[in-house]
């Protein structure tokens, strides 16, 4: 909200004339009336700035504490809005057959100001670490640049793609093992090796 001027033509309690500062801070409406003021008081501007600053602090705090429950699915990264999965770039006709191509990716999705967005960062193309950095950077541009460092620290282990691979193939996706991230293929470790 902001600073409002009432000249008697608006509906107000007791037909007040003057100025009102009104800002929602952490879900609580804060307001102060300057009854009878013909010009906007300097104190109203200062109070508005102070309450808006406090409102911003609470918003940043909520964004920092925003977490994803770890029980959601195999795709969870620990950062809200970023999932890891084998994404598909669609069907293609190969030798007379429709073939589905997959790649390991970090997928950033959500909405800002009512506009939805989704962007996938290919782990095969960029490498695991760089794909994570690019996904976090893109998400921080959408949700707030001050969150980038916290997002980067929550990078999941590359071995989680073993679990995702198992999950997506059980659900019917025909994903070749060569689609696993290069970091997993080069290590030669399987999910069973990691469990034992």
PDB file of C-alpha atoms in Angstrom:
ATOM      1  CA  UNK A   1       0.000   0.000   0.000  1.00  0.00           C
ATOM      2  CA  UNK A   2       1.111   3.627   0.286  1.00  0.00           C
ATOM      3  CA  UNK A   3       0.134   7.117   1.321  1.00  0.00           C
ATOM      4  CA  UNK A   4      -3.449   8.087   0.547  1.00  0.00           C
ATOM      5  CA  UNK A   5      -5.017  11.546   0.383  1.00  0.00           C
ATOM      6  CA  UNK A   6      -8.638  11.997   1.417  1.00  0.00           C
ATOM      7  CA  UNK A   7     -10.414  15.199   0.408  1.00  0.00           C
ATOM      8  CA  UNK A   8     -13.895  14.340   1.650  1.00  0.00           C
ATOM      9  CA  UNK A   9     -15.166  12.702  -1.553  1.00  0.00           C
ATOM     10  CA  UNK A  10     -13.992   9.221  -0.481  1.00  0.00           C
ATOM     11  CA  UNK A  11     -15.682   7.011   2.099  1.00  0.00           C
ATOM     12  CA  UNK A  12     -13.671   7.046   5.303  1.00  0.00           C
ATOM     13  CA  UNK A  13     -14.448   6.385   8.948  1.00  0.00           C
ATOM     14  CA  UNK A  14     -16.092   9.495  10.410  1.00  0.00           C
ATOM     15  CA  UNK A  15     -15.536  11.261   7.016  1.00  0.00           C
ATOM     16  CA  UNK A  16     -11.887  12.001   7.763  1.00  0.00           C
ATOM     17  CA  UNK A  17     -10.082  14.526   5.605  1.00  0.00           C
ATOM     18  CA  UNK A  18      -6.299  14.334   5.437  1.00  0.00           C
ATOM     19  CA  UNK A  19      -3.649  11.687   4.765  1.00  0.00           C
ATOM     20  CA  UNK A  20      -3.276   8.049   5.706  1.00  0.00           C
ATOM     21  CA  UNK A  21      -0.211   5.803   5.580  1.00  0.00           C
ATOM     22  CA  UNK A  22      -1.120   2.120   5.187  1.00  0.00           C
ATOM     23  CA  UNK A  23       1.359  -0.760   4.702  1.00  0.00           C
ATOM     24  CA  UNK A  24       0.921  -4.484   5.241  1.00  0.00           C
ATOM     25  CA  UNK A  25       3.904  -5.773   7.254  1.00  0.00           C
ATOM     26  CA  UNK A  26       4.132  -9.534   7.700  1.00  0.00           C
ATOM     27  CA  UNK A  27       0.374  -9.947   7.249  1.00  0.00           C
ATOM     28  CA  UNK A  28      -0.522  -7.115   9.640  1.00  0.00           C
ATOM     29  CA  UNK A  29      -2.011  -3.862   8.317  1.00  0.00           C
ATOM     30  CA  UNK A  30      -0.229  -0.878   9.820  1.00  0.00           C
ATOM     31  CA  UNK A  31      -1.800   2.507   9.319  1.00  0.00           C
ATOM     32  CA  UNK A  32      -1.641   6.018  10.671  1.00  0.00           C
ATOM     33  CA  UNK A  33      -4.026   8.882   9.966  1.00  0.00           C
ATOM     34  CA  UNK A  34      -3.022  12.525   9.641  1.00  0.00           C
ATOM     35  CA  UNK A  35      -6.453  14.073  10.100  1.00  0.00           C
ATOM     36  CA  UNK A  36      -7.003  17.561   8.776  1.00  0.00           C
ATOM     37  CA  UNK A  37      -3.587  17.759   7.087  1.00  0.00           C
ATOM     38  CA  UNK A  38      -3.817  19.823   3.907  1.00  0.00           C
ATOM     39  CA  UNK A  39      -0.324  18.884   2.695  1.00  0.00           C
ATOM     40  CA  UNK A  40       1.391  15.531   2.891  1.00  0.00           C
ATOM     41  CA  UNK A  41       3.358  15.468   6.170  1.00  0.00           C
ATOM     42  CA  UNK A  42       7.086  14.688   5.937  1.00  0.00           C
ATOM     43  CA  UNK A  43       6.571  12.253   8.803  1.00  0.00           C
ATOM     44  CA  UNK A  44       4.134  10.276   6.600  1.00  0.00           C
ATOM     45  CA  UNK A  45       6.845   9.768   3.943  1.00  0.00           C
ATOM     46  CA  UNK A  46       9.353   8.617   6.575  1.00  0.00           C
ATOM     47  CA  UNK A  47       6.843   6.250   8.191  1.00  0.00           C
ATOM     48  CA  UNK A  48       5.937   4.818   4.779  1.00  0.00           C
ATOM     49  CA  UNK A  49       9.639   4.204   3.969  1.00  0.00           C
ATOM     50  CA  UNK A  50      10.262   2.583   7.361  1.00  0.00           C
ATOM     51  CA  UNK A  51       7.259   0.244   7.117  1.00  0.00           C
ATOM     52  CA  UNK A  52       8.088  -0.684   3.504  1.00  0.00           C
ATOM     53  CA  UNK A  53      11.665  -1.493   4.543  1.00  0.00           C
ATOM     54  CA  UNK A  54      10.362  -3.715   7.330  1.00  0.00           C
ATOM     55  CA  UNK A  55       7.940  -5.318   4.859  1.00  0.00           C
ATOM     56  CA  UNK A  56      10.920  -6.108   2.570  1.00  0.00           C
ATOM     57  CA  UNK A  57      12.875  -7.672   5.445  1.00  0.00           C
ATOM     58  CA  UNK A  58       9.989 -10.002   6.266  1.00  0.00           C
ATOM     59  CA  UNK A  59       9.611 -10.928   2.590  1.00  0.00           C
ATOM     60  CA  UNK A  60      13.340 -11.738   2.295  1.00  0.00           C
ATOM     61  CA  UNK A  61      13.177 -13.779   5.481  1.00  0.00           C
ATOM     62  CA  UNK A  62      10.226 -15.803   4.164  1.00  0.00           C
ATOM     63  CA  UNK A  63      12.047 -16.412   0.871  1.00  0.00           C
ATOM     64  CA  UNK A  64      15.190 -17.588   2.680  1.00  0.00           C
ATOM     65  CA  UNK A  65      13.227 -19.954   4.893  1.00  0.00           C
ATOM     66  CA  UNK A  66      11.199 -21.299   1.990  1.00  0.00           C
ATOM     67  CA  UNK A  67      12.012 -24.988   1.880  1.00  0.00           C
ATOM     68  CA  UNK A  68      10.725 -27.963   0.075  1.00  0.00           C
ATOM     69  CA  UNK A  69       9.684 -31.050   1.962  1.00  0.00           C
ATOM     70  CA  UNK A  70      12.124 -33.856   1.293  1.00  0.00           C
ATOM     71  CA  UNK A  71       9.293 -36.365   1.053  1.00  0.00           C
ATOM     72  CA  UNK A  72       7.835 -34.812  -2.126  1.00  0.00           C
ATOM     73  CA  UNK A  73       9.463 -37.040  -4.769  1.00  0.00           C
ATOM     74  CA  UNK A  74      12.663 -38.347  -6.231  1.00  0.00           C
ATOM     75  CA  UNK A  75      13.026 -35.067  -8.131  1.00  0.00           C
ATOM     76  CA  UNK A  76      13.556 -32.857  -5.045  1.00  0.00           C
ATOM     77  CA  UNK A  77      16.761 -30.813  -4.868  1.00  0.00           C
ATOM     78  CA  UNK A  78      16.120 -29.037  -1.575  1.00  0.00           C
ATOM     79  CA  UNK A  79      15.589 -25.712  -3.354  1.00  0.00           C
ATOM     80  CA  UNK A  80      11.985 -24.745  -4.000  1.00  0.00           C
ATOM     81  CA  UNK A  81      11.350 -24.296  -7.706  1.00  0.00           C
ATOM     82  CA  UNK A  82      14.297 -26.444  -8.893  1.00  0.00           C
ATOM     83  CA  UNK A  83      13.797 -30.143  -9.676  1.00  0.00           C
ATOM     84  CA  UNK A  84      16.212 -32.666 -11.110  1.00  0.00           C
ATOM     85  CA  UNK A  85      14.936 -35.210 -13.617  1.00  0.00           C
ATOM     86  CA  UNK A  86      15.374 -36.757 -17.005  1.00  0.00           C
ATOM     87  CA  UNK A  87      13.648 -34.217 -19.211  1.00  0.00           C
ATOM     88  CA  UNK A  88      12.551 -34.892 -22.752  1.00  0.00           C
ATOM     89  CA  UNK A  89      13.037 -32.794 -25.818  1.00  0.00           C
ATOM     90  CA  UNK A  90      10.082 -34.483 -27.506  1.00  0.00           C
ATOM     91  CA  UNK A  91       9.455 -37.253 -29.990  1.00  0.00           C
ATOM     92  CA  UNK A  92      11.454 -37.621 -33.182  1.00  0.00           C
ATOM     93  CA  UNK A  93      11.006 -39.966 -36.119  1.00  0.00           C
ATOM     94  CA  UNK A  94      14.056 -42.252 -36.423  1.00  0.00           C
ATOM     95  CA  UNK A  95      14.120 -45.089 -38.989  1.00  0.00           C
ATOM     96  CA  UNK A  96      10.337 -44.997 -39.252  1.00  0.00           C
ATOM     97  CA  UNK A  97       9.836 -45.194 -35.462  1.00  0.00           C
ATOM     98  CA  UNK A  98       8.902 -42.495 -33.011  1.00  0.00           C
ATOM     99  CA  UNK A  99      11.736 -42.158 -30.525  1.00  0.00           C
ATOM    100  CA  UNK A 100      11.703 -40.207 -27.268  1.00  0.00           C
ATOM    101  CA  UNK A 101      14.996 -38.549 -26.278  1.00  0.00           C
ATOM    102  CA  UNK A 102      15.899 -37.828 -22.657  1.00  0.00           C
ATOM    103  CA  UNK A 103      18.612 -35.821 -20.937  1.00  0.00           C
ATOM    104  CA  UNK A 104      19.441 -35.266 -17.231  1.00  0.00           C
ATOM    105  CA  UNK A 105      18.496 -31.749 -16.231  1.00  0.00           C
ATOM    106  CA  UNK A 106      17.759 -29.272 -13.502  1.00  0.00           C
ATOM    107  CA  UNK A 107      14.328 -27.853 -14.253  1.00  0.00           C
ATOM    108  CA  UNK A 108      13.435 -24.435 -12.847  1.00  0.00           C
ATOM    109  CA  UNK A 109       9.730 -23.638 -12.841  1.00  0.00           C
ATOM    110  CA  UNK A 110       7.305 -21.347 -11.086  1.00  0.00           C
ATOM    111  CA  UNK A 111       5.524 -18.065 -11.598  1.00  0.00           C
ATOM    112  CA  UNK A 112       6.285 -14.430 -10.942  1.00  0.00           C
ATOM    113  CA  UNK A 113       3.613 -11.738 -11.186  1.00  0.00           C
ATOM    114  CA  UNK A 114       1.173 -14.272 -12.625  1.00  0.00           C
ATOM    115  CA  UNK A 115       3.525 -15.314 -15.464  1.00  0.00           C
ATOM    116  CA  UNK A 116       4.602 -18.958 -15.522  1.00  0.00           C
ATOM    117  CA  UNK A 117       8.104 -19.984 -16.521  1.00  0.00           C
ATOM    118  CA  UNK A 118       9.944 -23.272 -17.028  1.00  0.00           C
ATOM    119  CA  UNK A 119      13.538 -23.713 -18.117  1.00  0.00           C
ATOM    120  CA  UNK A 120      15.678 -26.867 -18.215  1.00  0.00           C
ATOM    121  CA  UNK A 121      19.471 -26.871 -17.789  1.00  0.00           C
ATOM    122  CA  UNK A 122      21.000 -29.900 -19.512  1.00  0.00           C
ATOM    123  CA  UNK A 123      23.559 -31.685 -17.305  1.00  0.00           C
ATOM    124  CA  UNK A 124      25.061 -33.488 -20.320  1.00  0.00           C
ATOM    125  CA  UNK A 125      25.594 -30.187 -22.134  1.00  0.00           C
ATOM    126  CA  UNK A 126      26.937 -28.024 -19.280  1.00  0.00           C
ATOM    127  CA  UNK A 127      28.292 -30.603 -16.823  1.00  0.00           C
ATOM    128  CA  UNK A 128      26.727 -31.228 -13.400  1.00  0.00           C
ATOM    129  CA  UNK A 129      28.252 -28.300 -11.492  1.00  0.00           C
ATOM    130  CA  UNK A 130      27.711 -25.708 -14.231  1.00  0.00           C
ATOM    131  CA  UNK A 131      24.116 -26.857 -14.859  1.00  0.00           C
ATOM    132  CA  UNK A 132      23.406 -26.445 -11.119  1.00  0.00           C
ATOM    133  CA  UNK A 133      25.008 -22.975 -11.141  1.00  0.00           C
ATOM    134  CA  UNK A 134      22.981 -21.896 -14.187  1.00  0.00           C
ATOM    135  CA  UNK A 135      19.728 -23.247 -12.689  1.00  0.00           C
ATOM    136  CA  UNK A 136      20.348 -21.423  -9.385  1.00  0.00           C
ATOM    137  CA  UNK A 137      21.326 -18.224 -11.178  1.00  0.00           C
ATOM    138  CA  UNK A 138      18.145 -18.317 -13.293  1.00  0.00           C
ATOM    139  CA  UNK A 139      15.988 -19.050 -10.209  1.00  0.00           C
ATOM    140  CA  UNK A 140      17.625 -16.230  -8.235  1.00  0.00           C
ATOM    141  CA  UNK A 141      16.894 -13.796 -11.088  1.00  0.00           C
ATOM    142  CA  UNK A 142      13.227 -14.763 -10.782  1.00  0.00           C
ATOM    143  CA  UNK A 143      12.915 -14.978  -6.970  1.00  0.00           C
ATOM    144  CA  UNK A 144      15.576 -12.589  -5.689  1.00  0.00           C
ATOM    145  CA  UNK A 145      19.305 -12.249  -6.326  1.00  0.00           C
ATOM    146  CA  UNK A 146      20.094 -12.334  -2.613  1.00  0.00           C
ATOM    147  CA  UNK A 147      19.114 -16.039  -2.550  1.00  0.00           C
ATOM    148  CA  UNK A 148      21.827 -17.231  -4.973  1.00  0.00           C
ATOM    149  CA  UNK A 149      24.467 -18.165  -2.364  1.00  0.00           C
ATOM    150  CA  UNK A 150      21.971 -20.166  -0.299  1.00  0.00           C
ATOM    151  CA  UNK A 151      20.726 -22.006  -3.394  1.00  0.00           C
ATOM    152  CA  UNK A 152      24.241 -22.892  -4.545  1.00  0.00           C
ATOM    153  CA  UNK A 153      25.064 -24.422  -1.143  1.00  0.00           C
ATOM    154  CA  UNK A 154      22.142 -26.863  -1.423  1.00  0.00           C
ATOM    155  CA  UNK A 155      23.494 -28.657  -4.496  1.00  0.00           C
ATOM    156  CA  UNK A 156      22.329 -32.299  -4.356  1.00  0.00           C
ATOM    157  CA  UNK A 157      24.680 -35.215  -4.961  1.00  0.00           C
ATOM    158  CA  UNK A 158      25.007 -36.261  -8.600  1.00  0.00           C
ATOM    159  CA  UNK A 159      24.252 -39.842  -7.491  1.00  0.00           C
ATOM    160  CA  UNK A 160      20.614 -38.806  -6.948  1.00  0.00           C
ATOM    161  CA  UNK A 161      20.226 -39.271 -10.714  1.00  0.00           C
ATOM    162  CA  UNK A 162      20.537 -43.037 -10.066  1.00  0.00           C
ATOM    163  CA  UNK A 163      17.349 -42.882  -7.989  1.00  0.00           C
ATOM    164  CA  UNK A 164      15.611 -40.670 -10.534  1.00  0.00           C
ATOM    165  CA  UNK A 165      16.657 -43.008 -13.347  1.00  0.00           C
ATOM    166  CA  UNK A 166      15.225 -46.001 -11.479  1.00  0.00           C
ATOM    167  CA  UNK A 167      12.005 -44.106 -10.674  1.00  0.00           C
ATOM    168  CA  UNK A 168      11.373 -42.803 -14.192  1.00  0.00           C
ATOM    169  CA  UNK A 169      12.116 -46.162 -15.849  1.00  0.00           C
ATOM    170  CA  UNK A 170       9.719 -47.894 -13.409  1.00  0.00           C
ATOM    171  CA  UNK A 171       7.092 -45.361 -14.470  1.00  0.00           C
ATOM    172  CA  UNK A 172       7.519 -46.403 -18.106  1.00  0.00           C
ATOM    173  CA  UNK A 173      10.119 -44.003 -19.508  1.00  0.00           C
ATOM    174  CA  UNK A 174      12.554 -45.733 -21.862  1.00  0.00           C
ATOM    175  CA  UNK A 175      15.761 -43.978 -20.789  1.00  0.00           C
ATOM    176  CA  UNK A 176      19.066 -45.508 -21.929  1.00  0.00           C
ATOM    177  CA  UNK A 177      21.825 -45.695 -19.286  1.00  0.00           C
ATOM    178  CA  UNK A 178      23.964 -43.484 -21.533  1.00  0.00           C
ATOM    179  CA  UNK A 179      21.643 -40.618 -20.527  1.00  0.00           C
ATOM    180  CA  UNK A 180      23.024 -40.677 -16.968  1.00  0.00           C
ATOM    181  CA  UNK A 181      25.275 -37.667 -16.204  1.00  0.00           C
ATOM    182  CA  UNK A 182      28.867 -38.111 -17.398  1.00  0.00           C
ATOM    183  CA  UNK A 183      30.070 -37.770 -13.795  1.00  0.00           C
ATOM    184  CA  UNK A 184      28.164 -40.982 -12.916  1.00  0.00           C
ATOM    185  CA  UNK A 185      29.185 -42.879 -16.052  1.00  0.00           C
ATOM    186  CA  UNK A 186      32.863 -41.987 -15.538  1.00  0.00           C
ATOM    187  CA  UNK A 187      32.789 -43.112 -11.880  1.00  0.00           C
ATOM    188  CA  UNK A 188      31.325 -46.474 -12.924  1.00  0.00           C
ATOM    189  CA  UNK A 189      29.298 -46.681  -9.707  1.00  0.00           C
ATOM    190  CA  UNK A 190      25.795 -48.094  -9.715  1.00  0.00           C
ATOM    191  CA  UNK A 191      23.014 -47.418  -7.230  1.00  0.00           C
ATOM    192  CA  UNK A 192      23.718 -50.796  -5.605  1.00  0.00           C
ATOM    193  CA  UNK A 193      27.380 -49.798  -5.098  1.00  0.00           C
ATOM    194  CA  UNK A 194      26.269 -46.644  -3.327  1.00  0.00           C
ATOM    195  CA  UNK A 195      23.783 -48.483  -1.081  1.00  0.00           C
ATOM    196  CA  UNK A 196      26.264 -51.183   0.004  1.00  0.00           C
TER     197      UNK A 196
END
